[in-house]
Amino acid sequence: MLGTKDAGFHRIGNLDCLFAGPRSIFIRFYRHVLAGGAVKFLELPEEAESIAREILSAHEIDPDAPFVFFHNRTLAYVPGMTYHAYRTAKVETYQPSIRRLIEAGYRVIRIGEPGLDTMGFPPDAYVNFPDWGEVDRAVDLFVLARNAFGLAQNSGPIWVAGSAEPMRYRQILDAGIPAILFSDKIAEAGYEVRDTSPDELLAATEEMLDRMAGTWQRDVETDTAFRALRAEYEARIAADPDMQASNFAFYGYAHPFGSIARVTLKAQPGFLD
């Protein structure tokens, strides 16, 4: 259970060890930032960069050319453990987005588990690292450190769930769906998690390209409404002893860490009502 449970500080020989789960570490970091604390960034070690550059060059990839990383989680991540199946997404839904990124002059480099089809993209435009076999993982660190940005799925639903019709955001929060973590529990509660459509992903990708070009502008009114709902939800769970005990009394979306994609509101009019 090392790395998954909070057990405080313990001394092992000459070492002082902090046993903490990822979620509690993330929450401490968020609160540190919200309190005005400084953010320290890890630097890519020179040795790792040198190894990665050599590997990329050997595969005829210019390490200095602009690229984005792509991560699509598959069930190969934990074979046989389907309780997180809702965290996966069909790779086909990303095809238009990847094609658009290539048209914009980026090479797309996929990281993650092996086995996904290259989807017919030429090797000089789309690189599938996991199918290279045994290579030094320094190349993954390089890609994560030097990319222009990333195209990835959330490790969990983005809370756009529904039955006959997609739910509105307030309904999603009132139902407590953000705290449901397992596929069977989602189904038992009577909800279904659906993949974002290829067109919606493409629209979100276009928005990211606008950001990179400096032409994107924040929709203040929409973001304010979005954050108000999130803050209301966090206030409710922060007062819930069960949520406190399970370390779910903090809701990252209640804070200014991002903006809702405009395509969400176009695809679901009234989502924030």
PDB file of C-alpha atoms in Angstrom:
ATOM      1  CA  MET A   1       0.000   0.000   0.000  1.00  0.00           C
ATOM      2  CA  LEU A   2       3.088   2.228  -0.059  1.00  0.00           C
ATOM      3  CA  GLY A   3       2.270   5.457  -1.862  1.00  0.00           C
ATOM      4  CA  THR A   4      -1.494   5.087  -1.575  1.00  0.00           C
ATOM      5  CA  LYS A   5      -2.266   5.668   2.112  1.00  0.00           C
ATOM      6  CA  ASP A   6      -1.707   8.554   4.519  1.00  0.00           C
ATOM      7  CA  ALA A   7       0.260   7.317   7.520  1.00  0.00           C
ATOM      8  CA  GLY A   8       2.255  10.383   8.610  1.00  0.00           C
ATOM      9  CA  PHE A   9       5.977  10.544   9.386  1.00  0.00           C
ATOM     10  CA  HIS A  10       7.914   7.453  10.388  1.00  0.00           C
ATOM     11  CA  ARG A  11      11.589   6.953  11.042  1.00  0.00           C
ATOM     12  CA  ILE A  12      13.222   3.993   9.298  1.00  0.00           C
ATOM     13  CA  GLY A  13      16.853   3.666  10.288  1.00  0.00           C
ATOM     14  CA  ASN A  14      18.454   6.991   9.436  1.00  0.00           C
ATOM     15  CA  LEU A  15      15.586   8.062   7.191  1.00  0.00           C
ATOM     16  CA  ASP A  16      12.579  10.226   8.052  1.00  0.00           C
ATOM     17  CA  CYS A  17       9.773   9.079   5.745  1.00  0.00           C
ATOM     18  CA  LEU A  18       6.429  10.701   4.997  1.00  0.00           C
ATOM     19  CA  PHE A  19       3.795   8.171   3.981  1.00  0.00           C
ATOM     20  CA  ALA A  20       1.202  10.091   1.981  1.00  0.00           C
ATOM     21  CA  GLY A  21      -1.256   9.261  -0.783  1.00  0.00           C
ATOM     22  CA  PRO A  22      -1.135  11.227  -4.057  1.00  0.00           C
ATOM     23  CA  ARG A  23      -4.477  12.928  -3.423  1.00  0.00           C
ATOM     24  CA  SER A  24      -3.403  14.420  -0.094  1.00  0.00           C
ATOM     25  CA  ILE A  25      -0.158  15.659  -1.674  1.00  0.00           C
ATOM     26  CA  PHE A  26      -2.059  17.290  -4.534  1.00  0.00           C
ATOM     27  CA  ILE A  27      -4.437  18.980  -2.109  1.00  0.00           C
ATOM     28  CA  ARG A  28      -1.587  20.313   0.023  1.00  0.00           C
ATOM     29  CA  PHE A  29      -0.010  21.709  -3.127  1.00  0.00           C
ATOM     30  CA  TYR A  30      -3.251  23.389  -4.255  1.00  0.00           C
ATOM     31  CA  ARG A  31      -3.741  24.988  -0.844  1.00  0.00           C
ATOM     32  CA  HIS A  32      -0.126  26.126  -0.827  1.00  0.00           C
ATOM     33  CA  VAL A  33      -0.650  27.876  -4.172  1.00  0.00           C
ATOM     34  CA  LEU A  34      -3.962  29.402  -3.079  1.00  0.00           C
ATOM     35  CA  ALA A  35      -2.254  30.824  -0.007  1.00  0.00           C
ATOM     36  CA  GLY A  36       0.230  32.632  -2.250  1.00  0.00           C
ATOM     37  CA  GLY A  37       3.055  30.143  -1.836  1.00  0.00           C
ATOM     38  CA  ALA A  38       5.836  29.943  -4.394  1.00  0.00           C
ATOM     39  CA  VAL A  39       5.865  27.122  -6.941  1.00  0.00           C
ATOM     40  CA  LYS A  40       9.149  25.333  -7.544  1.00  0.00           C
ATOM     41  CA  PHE A  41       9.567  23.503 -10.837  1.00  0.00           C
ATOM     42  CA  LEU A  42      11.673  20.385 -11.270  1.00  0.00           C
ATOM     43  CA  GLU A  43      14.384  20.639 -13.894  1.00  0.00           C
ATOM     44  CA  LEU A  44      15.060  17.859 -16.368  1.00  0.00           C
ATOM     45  CA  PRO A  45      18.435  16.311 -15.403  1.00  0.00           C
ATOM     46  CA  GLU A  46      21.125  16.871 -18.012  1.00  0.00           C
ATOM     47  CA  GLU A  47      21.892  13.145 -18.166  1.00  0.00           C
ATOM     48  CA  ALA A  48      18.224  12.291 -18.870  1.00  0.00           C
ATOM     49  CA  GLU A  49      18.043  14.968 -21.575  1.00  0.00           C
ATOM     50  CA  SER A  50      21.205  13.673 -23.218  1.00  0.00           C
ATOM     51  CA  ILE A  51      19.911  10.086 -23.239  1.00  0.00           C
ATOM     52  CA  ALA A  52      16.535  11.161 -24.625  1.00  0.00           C
ATOM     53  CA  ARG A  53      18.049  13.266 -27.387  1.00  0.00           C
ATOM     54  CA  GLU A  54      20.216  10.343 -28.455  1.00  0.00           C
ATOM     55  CA  ILE A  55      17.207   7.974 -28.568  1.00  0.00           C
ATOM     56  CA  LEU A  56      15.066  10.438 -30.506  1.00  0.00           C
ATOM     57  CA  SER A  57      17.813  11.184 -32.989  1.00  0.00           C
ATOM     58  CA  ALA A  58      18.335   7.445 -33.525  1.00  0.00           C
ATOM     59  CA  HIS A  59      14.670   7.228 -34.501  1.00  0.00           C
ATOM     60  CA  GLU A  60      15.079  10.185 -36.887  1.00  0.00           C
ATOM     61  CA  ILE A  61      13.130  12.563 -34.640  1.00  0.00           C
ATOM     62  CA  ASP A  62      14.410  16.107 -34.233  1.00  0.00           C
ATOM     63  CA  PRO A  63      14.234  16.738 -30.453  1.00  0.00           C
ATOM     64  CA  ASP A  64      14.144  20.498 -31.054  1.00  0.00           C
ATOM     65  CA  ALA A  65      11.186  20.456 -33.459  1.00  0.00           C
ATOM     66  CA  PRO A  66       7.831  21.533 -31.956  1.00  0.00           C
ATOM     67  CA  PHE A  67       5.740  18.671 -30.613  1.00  0.00           C
ATOM     68  CA  VAL A  68       2.827  17.936 -28.304  1.00  0.00           C
ATOM     69  CA  PHE A  69       2.388  14.845 -26.167  1.00  0.00           C
ATOM     70  CA  PHE A  70      -0.685  12.634 -26.358  1.00  0.00           C
ATOM     71  CA  HIS A  71      -1.764  10.261 -23.606  1.00  0.00           C
ATOM     72  CA  ASN A  72      -4.705   7.917 -23.993  1.00  0.00           C
ATOM     73  CA  ARG A  73      -5.113   5.570 -21.058  1.00  0.00           C
ATOM     74  CA  THR A  74      -6.031   1.972 -21.897  1.00  0.00           C
ATOM     75  CA  LEU A  75      -6.984  -1.057 -19.821  1.00  0.00           C
ATOM     76  CA  ALA A  76      -3.426  -2.324 -20.383  1.00  0.00           C
ATOM     77  CA  TYR A  77      -2.496   0.077 -17.560  1.00  0.00           C
ATOM     78  CA  VAL A  78      -3.821  -2.410 -14.999  1.00  0.00           C
ATOM     79  CA  PRO A  79      -4.845  -5.578 -16.904  1.00  0.00           C
ATOM     80  CA  GLY A  80      -7.867  -7.264 -15.394  1.00  0.00           C
ATOM     81  CA  MET A  81      -8.750  -4.351 -13.121  1.00  0.00           C
ATOM     82  CA  THR A  82     -11.795  -2.964 -14.886  1.00  0.00           C
ATOM     83  CA  TYR A  83     -13.085  -0.948 -11.933  1.00  0.00           C
ATOM     84  CA  HIS A  84     -11.373   2.060 -13.515  1.00  0.00           C
ATOM     85  CA  ALA A  85     -12.644   1.300 -17.033  1.00  0.00           C
ATOM     86  CA  TYR A  86     -14.498   4.625 -17.180  1.00  0.00           C
ATOM     87  CA  ARG A  87     -11.118   6.365 -17.149  1.00  0.00           C
ATOM     88  CA  THR A  88     -10.307   5.040 -20.619  1.00  0.00           C
ATOM     89  CA  ALA A  89     -11.506   6.560 -23.890  1.00  0.00           C
ATOM     90  CA  LYS A  90     -11.680   5.266 -27.450  1.00  0.00           C
ATOM     91  CA  VAL A  91      -8.542   6.347 -29.272  1.00  0.00           C
ATOM     92  CA  GLU A  92     -10.569   6.955 -32.444  1.00  0.00           C
ATOM     93  CA  THR A  93     -12.211   9.978 -30.841  1.00  0.00           C
ATOM     94  CA  TYR A  94      -8.835  11.743 -30.866  1.00  0.00           C
ATOM     95  CA  GLN A  95      -8.120  11.288 -34.582  1.00  0.00           C
ATOM     96  CA  PRO A  96      -9.454  14.683 -35.764  1.00  0.00           C
ATOM     97  CA  SER A  97      -7.590  16.471 -32.963  1.00  0.00           C
ATOM     98  CA  ILE A  98      -4.323  14.745 -33.769  1.00  0.00           C
ATOM     99  CA  ARG A  99      -4.770  15.512 -37.462  1.00  0.00           C
ATOM    100  CA  ARG A 100      -5.378  19.183 -36.642  1.00  0.00           C
ATOM    101  CA  LEU A 101      -2.242  19.376 -34.505  1.00  0.00           C
ATOM    102  CA  ILE A 102      -0.192  17.876 -37.327  1.00  0.00           C
ATOM    103  CA  GLU A 103      -1.667  20.436 -39.741  1.00  0.00           C
ATOM    104  CA  ALA A 104      -0.644  23.160 -37.279  1.00  0.00           C
ATOM    105  CA  GLY A 105       2.984  22.061 -37.563  1.00  0.00           C
ATOM    106  CA  TYR A 106       3.341  19.865 -34.486  1.00  0.00           C
ATOM    107  CA  ARG A 107       4.555  16.312 -34.287  1.00  0.00           C
ATOM    108  CA  VAL A 108       2.336  14.292 -31.925  1.00  0.00           C
ATOM    109  CA  ILE A 109       4.168  11.952 -29.549  1.00  0.00           C
ATOM    110  CA  ARG A 110       2.120   9.373 -27.694  1.00  0.00           C
ATOM    111  CA  ILE A 111       3.167   8.083 -24.268  1.00  0.00           C
ATOM    112  CA  GLY A 112       1.489   5.450 -22.108  1.00  0.00           C
ATOM    113  CA  GLU A 113       0.733   1.760 -22.602  1.00  0.00           C
ATOM    114  CA  PRO A 114       1.599  -0.225 -25.772  1.00  0.00           C
ATOM    115  CA  GLY A 115      -0.941  -1.590 -28.209  1.00  0.00           C
ATOM    116  CA  LEU A 116      -2.776   1.417 -29.639  1.00  0.00           C
ATOM    117  CA  ASP A 117      -3.011   1.680 -33.414  1.00  0.00           C
ATOM    118  CA  THR A 118      -0.999   4.441 -35.098  1.00  0.00           C
ATOM    119  CA  MET A 119      -4.309   5.377 -36.781  1.00  0.00           C
ATOM    120  CA  GLY A 120      -2.675   5.649 -40.188  1.00  0.00           C
ATOM    121  CA  PHE A 121      -0.634   8.761 -39.444  1.00  0.00           C
ATOM    122  CA  PRO A 122       2.851   8.838 -41.022  1.00  0.00           C
ATOM    123  CA  PRO A 123       5.798   8.275 -38.625  1.00  0.00           C
ATOM    124  CA  ASP A 124       7.167  11.745 -39.298  1.00  0.00           C
ATOM    125  CA  ALA A 125       3.934  13.201 -37.869  1.00  0.00           C
ATOM    126  CA  TYR A 126       2.794  10.742 -35.180  1.00  0.00           C
ATOM    127  CA  VAL A 127       5.130   8.807 -32.900  1.00  0.00           C
ATOM    128  CA  ASN A 128       3.946   5.924 -30.719  1.00  0.00           C
ATOM    129  CA  PHE A 129       6.615   5.585 -28.004  1.00  0.00           C
ATOM    130  CA  PRO A 130       5.065   2.615 -26.153  1.00  0.00           C
ATOM    131  CA  ASP A 131       5.492   0.334 -29.171  1.00  0.00           C
ATOM    132  CA  TRP A 132       9.224   0.962 -29.367  1.00  0.00           C
ATOM    133  CA  GLY A 133       9.838  -1.795 -26.839  1.00  0.00           C
ATOM    134  CA  GLU A 134      12.473  -1.503 -24.133  1.00  0.00           C
ATOM    135  CA  VAL A 135      13.942   2.004 -24.262  1.00  0.00           C
ATOM    136  CA  ASP A 136      15.248   4.222 -21.504  1.00  0.00           C
ATOM    137  CA  ARG A 137      12.280   6.021 -19.893  1.00  0.00           C
ATOM    138  CA  ALA A 138      14.318   9.217 -19.917  1.00  0.00           C
ATOM    139  CA  VAL A 139      12.638   9.783 -23.267  1.00  0.00           C
ATOM    140  CA  ASP A 140       9.250  10.067 -21.505  1.00  0.00           C
ATOM    141  CA  LEU A 141      10.654  12.642 -19.093  1.00  0.00           C
ATOM    142  CA  PHE A 142      12.028  14.637 -22.010  1.00  0.00           C
ATOM    143  CA  VAL A 143       8.669  14.632 -23.794  1.00  0.00           C
ATOM    144  CA  LEU A 144       6.828  15.766 -20.665  1.00  0.00           C
ATOM    145  CA  ALA A 145       9.387  18.487 -19.957  1.00  0.00           C
ATOM    146  CA  ARG A 146       9.863  19.898 -23.460  1.00  0.00           C
ATOM    147  CA  ASN A 147       6.438  19.668 -25.132  1.00  0.00           C
ATOM    148  CA  ALA A 148       4.483  22.715 -26.268  1.00  0.00           C
ATOM    149  CA  PHE A 149       1.400  21.323 -24.479  1.00  0.00           C
ATOM    150  CA  GLY A 150      -0.422  18.045 -24.026  1.00  0.00           C
ATOM    151  CA  LEU A 151      -3.571  16.338 -25.284  1.00  0.00           C
ATOM    152  CA  ALA A 152      -4.792  13.965 -22.618  1.00  0.00           C
ATOM    153  CA  GLN A 153      -7.781  12.601 -20.777  1.00  0.00           C
ATOM    154  CA  ASN A 154      -8.526  13.246 -17.150  1.00  0.00           C
ATOM    155  CA  SER A 155      -7.753  10.316 -14.862  1.00  0.00           C
ATOM    156  CA  GLY A 156     -11.433  10.145 -14.058  1.00  0.00           C
ATOM    157  CA  PRO A 157     -14.578  11.605 -15.549  1.00  0.00           C
ATOM    158  CA  ILE A 158     -14.815  15.309 -16.304  1.00  0.00           C
ATOM    159  CA  TRP A 159     -18.225  15.045 -14.676  1.00  0.00           C
ATOM    160  CA  VAL A 160     -20.244  15.217 -17.897  1.00  0.00           C
ATOM    161  CA  ALA A 161     -22.459  12.221 -17.244  1.00  0.00           C
ATOM    162  CA  GLY A 162     -26.056  11.413 -17.951  1.00  0.00           C
ATOM    163  CA  SER A 163     -28.864   9.013 -18.780  1.00  0.00           C
ATOM    164  CA  ALA A 164     -31.252   9.939 -21.593  1.00  0.00           C
ATOM    165  CA  GLU A 165     -29.948  13.514 -21.650  1.00  0.00           C
ATOM    166  CA  PRO A 166     -26.667  14.957 -20.352  1.00  0.00           C
ATOM    167  CA  MET A 167     -26.952  16.337 -16.839  1.00  0.00           C
ATOM    168  CA  ARG A 168     -26.439  19.966 -16.011  1.00  0.00           C
ATOM    169  CA  TYR A 169     -23.473  20.857 -13.863  1.00  0.00           C
ATOM    170  CA  ARG A 170     -25.554  21.649 -10.780  1.00  0.00           C
ATOM    171  CA  GLN A 171     -27.271  18.265 -11.062  1.00  0.00           C
ATOM    172  CA  ILE A 172     -23.903  16.545 -11.319  1.00  0.00           C
ATOM    173  CA  LEU A 173     -22.609  18.278  -8.211  1.00  0.00           C
ATOM    174  CA  ASP A 174     -25.831  17.803  -6.237  1.00  0.00           C
ATOM    175  CA  ALA A 175     -25.681  14.082  -7.008  1.00  0.00           C
ATOM    176  CA  GLY A 176     -22.133  13.901  -5.623  1.00  0.00           C
ATOM    177  CA  ILE A 177     -20.782  12.345  -8.808  1.00  0.00           C
ATOM    178  CA  PRO A 178     -17.263  13.875  -8.472  1.00  0.00           C
ATOM    179  CA  ALA A 179     -16.667  11.649  -5.425  1.00  0.00           C
ATOM    180  CA  ILE A 180     -17.641   8.403  -7.196  1.00  0.00           C
ATOM    181  CA  LEU A 181     -14.411   6.726  -8.275  1.00  0.00           C
ATOM    182  CA  PHE A 182     -15.277   3.248  -9.546  1.00  0.00           C
ATOM    183  CA  SER A 183     -17.073   2.026 -12.640  1.00  0.00           C
ATOM    184  CA  ASP A 184     -19.412  -0.309 -10.749  1.00  0.00           C
ATOM    185  CA  LYS A 185     -20.372   2.407  -8.262  1.00  0.00           C
ATOM    186  CA  ILE A 186     -21.191   4.793 -11.094  1.00  0.00           C
ATOM    187  CA  ALA A 187     -23.431   2.165 -12.662  1.00  0.00           C
ATOM    188  CA  GLU A 188     -25.045   1.284  -9.316  1.00  0.00           C
ATOM    189  CA  ALA A 189     -25.907   4.953  -8.829  1.00  0.00           C
ATOM    190  CA  GLY A 190     -27.690   4.890 -12.179  1.00  0.00           C
ATOM    191  CA  TYR A 191     -25.261   7.021 -14.167  1.00  0.00           C
ATOM    192  CA  GLU A 192     -23.376   6.526 -17.409  1.00  0.00           C
ATOM    193  CA  VAL A 193     -20.083   8.154 -18.376  1.00  0.00           C
ATOM    194  CA  ARG A 194     -19.891   8.931 -22.074  1.00  0.00           C
ATOM    195  CA  ASP A 195     -16.870   9.668 -24.238  1.00  0.00           C
ATOM    196  CA  THR A 196     -16.470  13.210 -25.435  1.00  0.00           C
ATOM    197  CA  SER A 197     -17.219  13.257 -29.167  1.00  0.00           C
ATOM    198  CA  PRO A 198     -14.474  13.713 -31.795  1.00  0.00           C
ATOM    199  CA  ASP A 199     -15.986  17.068 -32.803  1.00  0.00           C
ATOM    200  CA  GLU A 200     -15.985  18.316 -29.207  1.00  0.00           C
ATOM    201  CA  LEU A 201     -12.361  17.267 -28.700  1.00  0.00           C
ATOM    202  CA  LEU A 202     -11.431  18.982 -31.947  1.00  0.00           C
ATOM    203  CA  ALA A 203     -13.115  22.207 -30.833  1.00  0.00           C
ATOM    204  CA  ALA A 204     -11.239  22.086 -27.513  1.00  0.00           C
ATOM    205  CA  THR A 205      -7.998  21.504 -29.420  1.00  0.00           C
ATOM    206  CA  GLU A 206      -8.695  24.549 -31.573  1.00  0.00           C
ATOM    207  CA  GLU A 207      -9.171  26.552 -28.376  1.00  0.00           C
ATOM    208  CA  MET A 208      -5.781  25.367 -27.130  1.00  0.00           C
ATOM    209  CA  LEU A 209      -4.151  26.366 -30.419  1.00  0.00           C
ATOM    210  CA  ASP A 210      -5.732  29.809 -30.011  1.00  0.00           C
ATOM    211  CA  ARG A 211      -4.112  30.039 -26.584  1.00  0.00           C
ATOM    212  CA  MET A 212      -0.739  29.145 -28.049  1.00  0.00           C
ATOM    213  CA  ALA A 213      -1.225  31.819 -30.733  1.00  0.00           C
ATOM    214  CA  GLY A 214      -2.179  34.417 -28.128  1.00  0.00           C
ATOM    215  CA  THR A 215      -5.614  35.017 -29.645  1.00  0.00           C
ATOM    216  CA  TRP A 216      -7.679  33.284 -26.962  1.00  0.00           C
ATOM    217  CA  GLN A 217      -9.603  35.481 -24.521  1.00  0.00           C
ATOM    218  CA  ARG A 218     -11.191  34.374 -21.287  1.00  0.00           C
ATOM    219  CA  ASP A 219     -14.996  34.430 -21.073  1.00  0.00           C
ATOM    220  CA  VAL A 220     -15.187  36.133 -17.683  1.00  0.00           C
ATOM    221  CA  GLU A 221     -18.955  35.793 -17.282  1.00  0.00           C
ATOM    222  CA  THR A 222     -18.936  32.072 -18.019  1.00  0.00           C
ATOM    223  CA  ASP A 223     -15.915  31.357 -15.833  1.00  0.00           C
ATOM    224  CA  THR A 224     -17.488  33.309 -12.971  1.00  0.00           C
ATOM    225  CA  ALA A 225     -20.691  31.276 -13.203  1.00  0.00           C
ATOM    226  CA  PHE A 226     -18.713  28.037 -13.471  1.00  0.00           C
ATOM    227  CA  ARG A 227     -16.609  28.855 -10.441  1.00  0.00           C
ATOM    228  CA  ALA A 228     -19.633  29.905  -8.364  1.00  0.00           C
ATOM    229  CA  LEU A 229     -21.172  26.447  -8.765  1.00  0.00           C
ATOM    230  CA  ARG A 230     -17.875  24.782  -7.909  1.00  0.00           C
ATOM    231  CA  ALA A 231     -17.364  26.951  -4.828  1.00  0.00           C
ATOM    232  CA  GLU A 232     -20.892  26.178  -3.643  1.00  0.00           C
ATOM    233  CA  TYR A 233     -20.160  22.464  -3.967  1.00  0.00           C
ATOM    234  CA  GLU A 234     -16.871  22.716  -2.087  1.00  0.00           C
ATOM    235  CA  ALA A 235     -18.509  24.624   0.763  1.00  0.00           C
ATOM    236  CA  ARG A 236     -21.006  21.773   1.089  1.00  0.00           C
ATOM    237  CA  ILE A 237     -18.478  18.940   1.082  1.00  0.00           C
ATOM    238  CA  ALA A 238     -16.082  20.845   3.352  1.00  0.00           C
ATOM    239  CA  ALA A 239     -18.756  20.688   6.061  1.00  0.00           C
ATOM    240  CA  ASP A 240     -19.375  16.952   5.567  1.00  0.00           C
ATOM    241  CA  PRO A 241     -17.513  14.777   8.135  1.00  0.00           C
ATOM    242  CA  ASP A 242     -17.544  11.740   5.810  1.00  0.00           C
ATOM    243  CA  MET A 243     -15.986  13.752   2.990  1.00  0.00           C
ATOM    244  CA  GLN A 244     -13.398  15.123   5.382  1.00  0.00           C
ATOM    245  CA  ALA A 245     -12.509  11.634   6.598  1.00  0.00           C
ATOM    246  CA  SER A 246     -12.064  10.323   3.055  1.00  0.00           C
ATOM    247  CA  ASN A 247     -10.018  13.382   2.003  1.00  0.00           C
ATOM    248  CA  PHE A 248     -12.665  14.552  -0.469  1.00  0.00           C
ATOM    249  CA  ALA A 249     -13.563  17.831   1.214  1.00  0.00           C
ATOM    250  CA  PHE A 250     -11.446  19.814  -1.265  1.00  0.00           C
ATOM    251  CA  TYR A 251     -12.667  20.386  -4.835  1.00  0.00           C
ATOM    252  CA  GLY A 252      -9.948  21.645  -7.178  1.00  0.00           C
ATOM    253  CA  TYR A 253     -12.465  22.976  -9.695  1.00  0.00           C
ATOM    254  CA  ALA A 254     -13.745  25.377  -7.033  1.00  0.00           C
ATOM    255  CA  HIS A 255     -10.591  27.427  -7.590  1.00  0.00           C
ATOM    256  CA  PRO A 256      -9.170  29.364 -10.563  1.00  0.00           C
ATOM    257  CA  PHE A 257      -7.064  26.517 -11.961  1.00  0.00           C
ATOM    258  CA  GLY A 258      -8.691  26.450 -15.384  1.00  0.00           C
ATOM    259  CA  SER A 259     -11.579  27.396 -17.644  1.00  0.00           C
ATOM    260  CA  ILE A 260     -14.464  25.410 -19.035  1.00  0.00           C
ATOM    261  CA  ALA A 261     -14.099  24.641 -22.737  1.00  0.00           C
ATOM    262  CA  ARG A 262     -16.530  26.731 -24.738  1.00  0.00           C
ATOM    263  CA  VAL A 263     -17.568  23.716 -26.786  1.00  0.00           C
ATOM    264  CA  THR A 264     -19.134  22.228 -23.659  1.00  0.00           C
ATOM    265  CA  LEU A 265     -21.597  25.096 -23.497  1.00  0.00           C
ATOM    266  CA  LYS A 266     -22.308  24.895 -27.214  1.00  0.00           C
ATOM    267  CA  ALA A 267     -22.913  21.156 -27.068  1.00  0.00           C
ATOM    268  CA  GLN A 268     -24.993  21.445 -23.890  1.00  0.00           C
ATOM    269  CA  PRO A 269     -26.918  24.723 -23.771  1.00  0.00           C
ATOM    270  CA  GLY A 270     -27.924  25.492 -20.207  1.00  0.00           C
ATOM    271  CA  PHE A 271     -25.096  23.377 -18.734  1.00  0.00           C
ATOM    272  CA  LEU A 272     -24.340  26.084 -16.150  1.00  0.00           C
ATOM    273  CA  ASP A 273     -27.975  27.087 -15.422  1.00  0.00           C
TER     274      ASP A 273
END
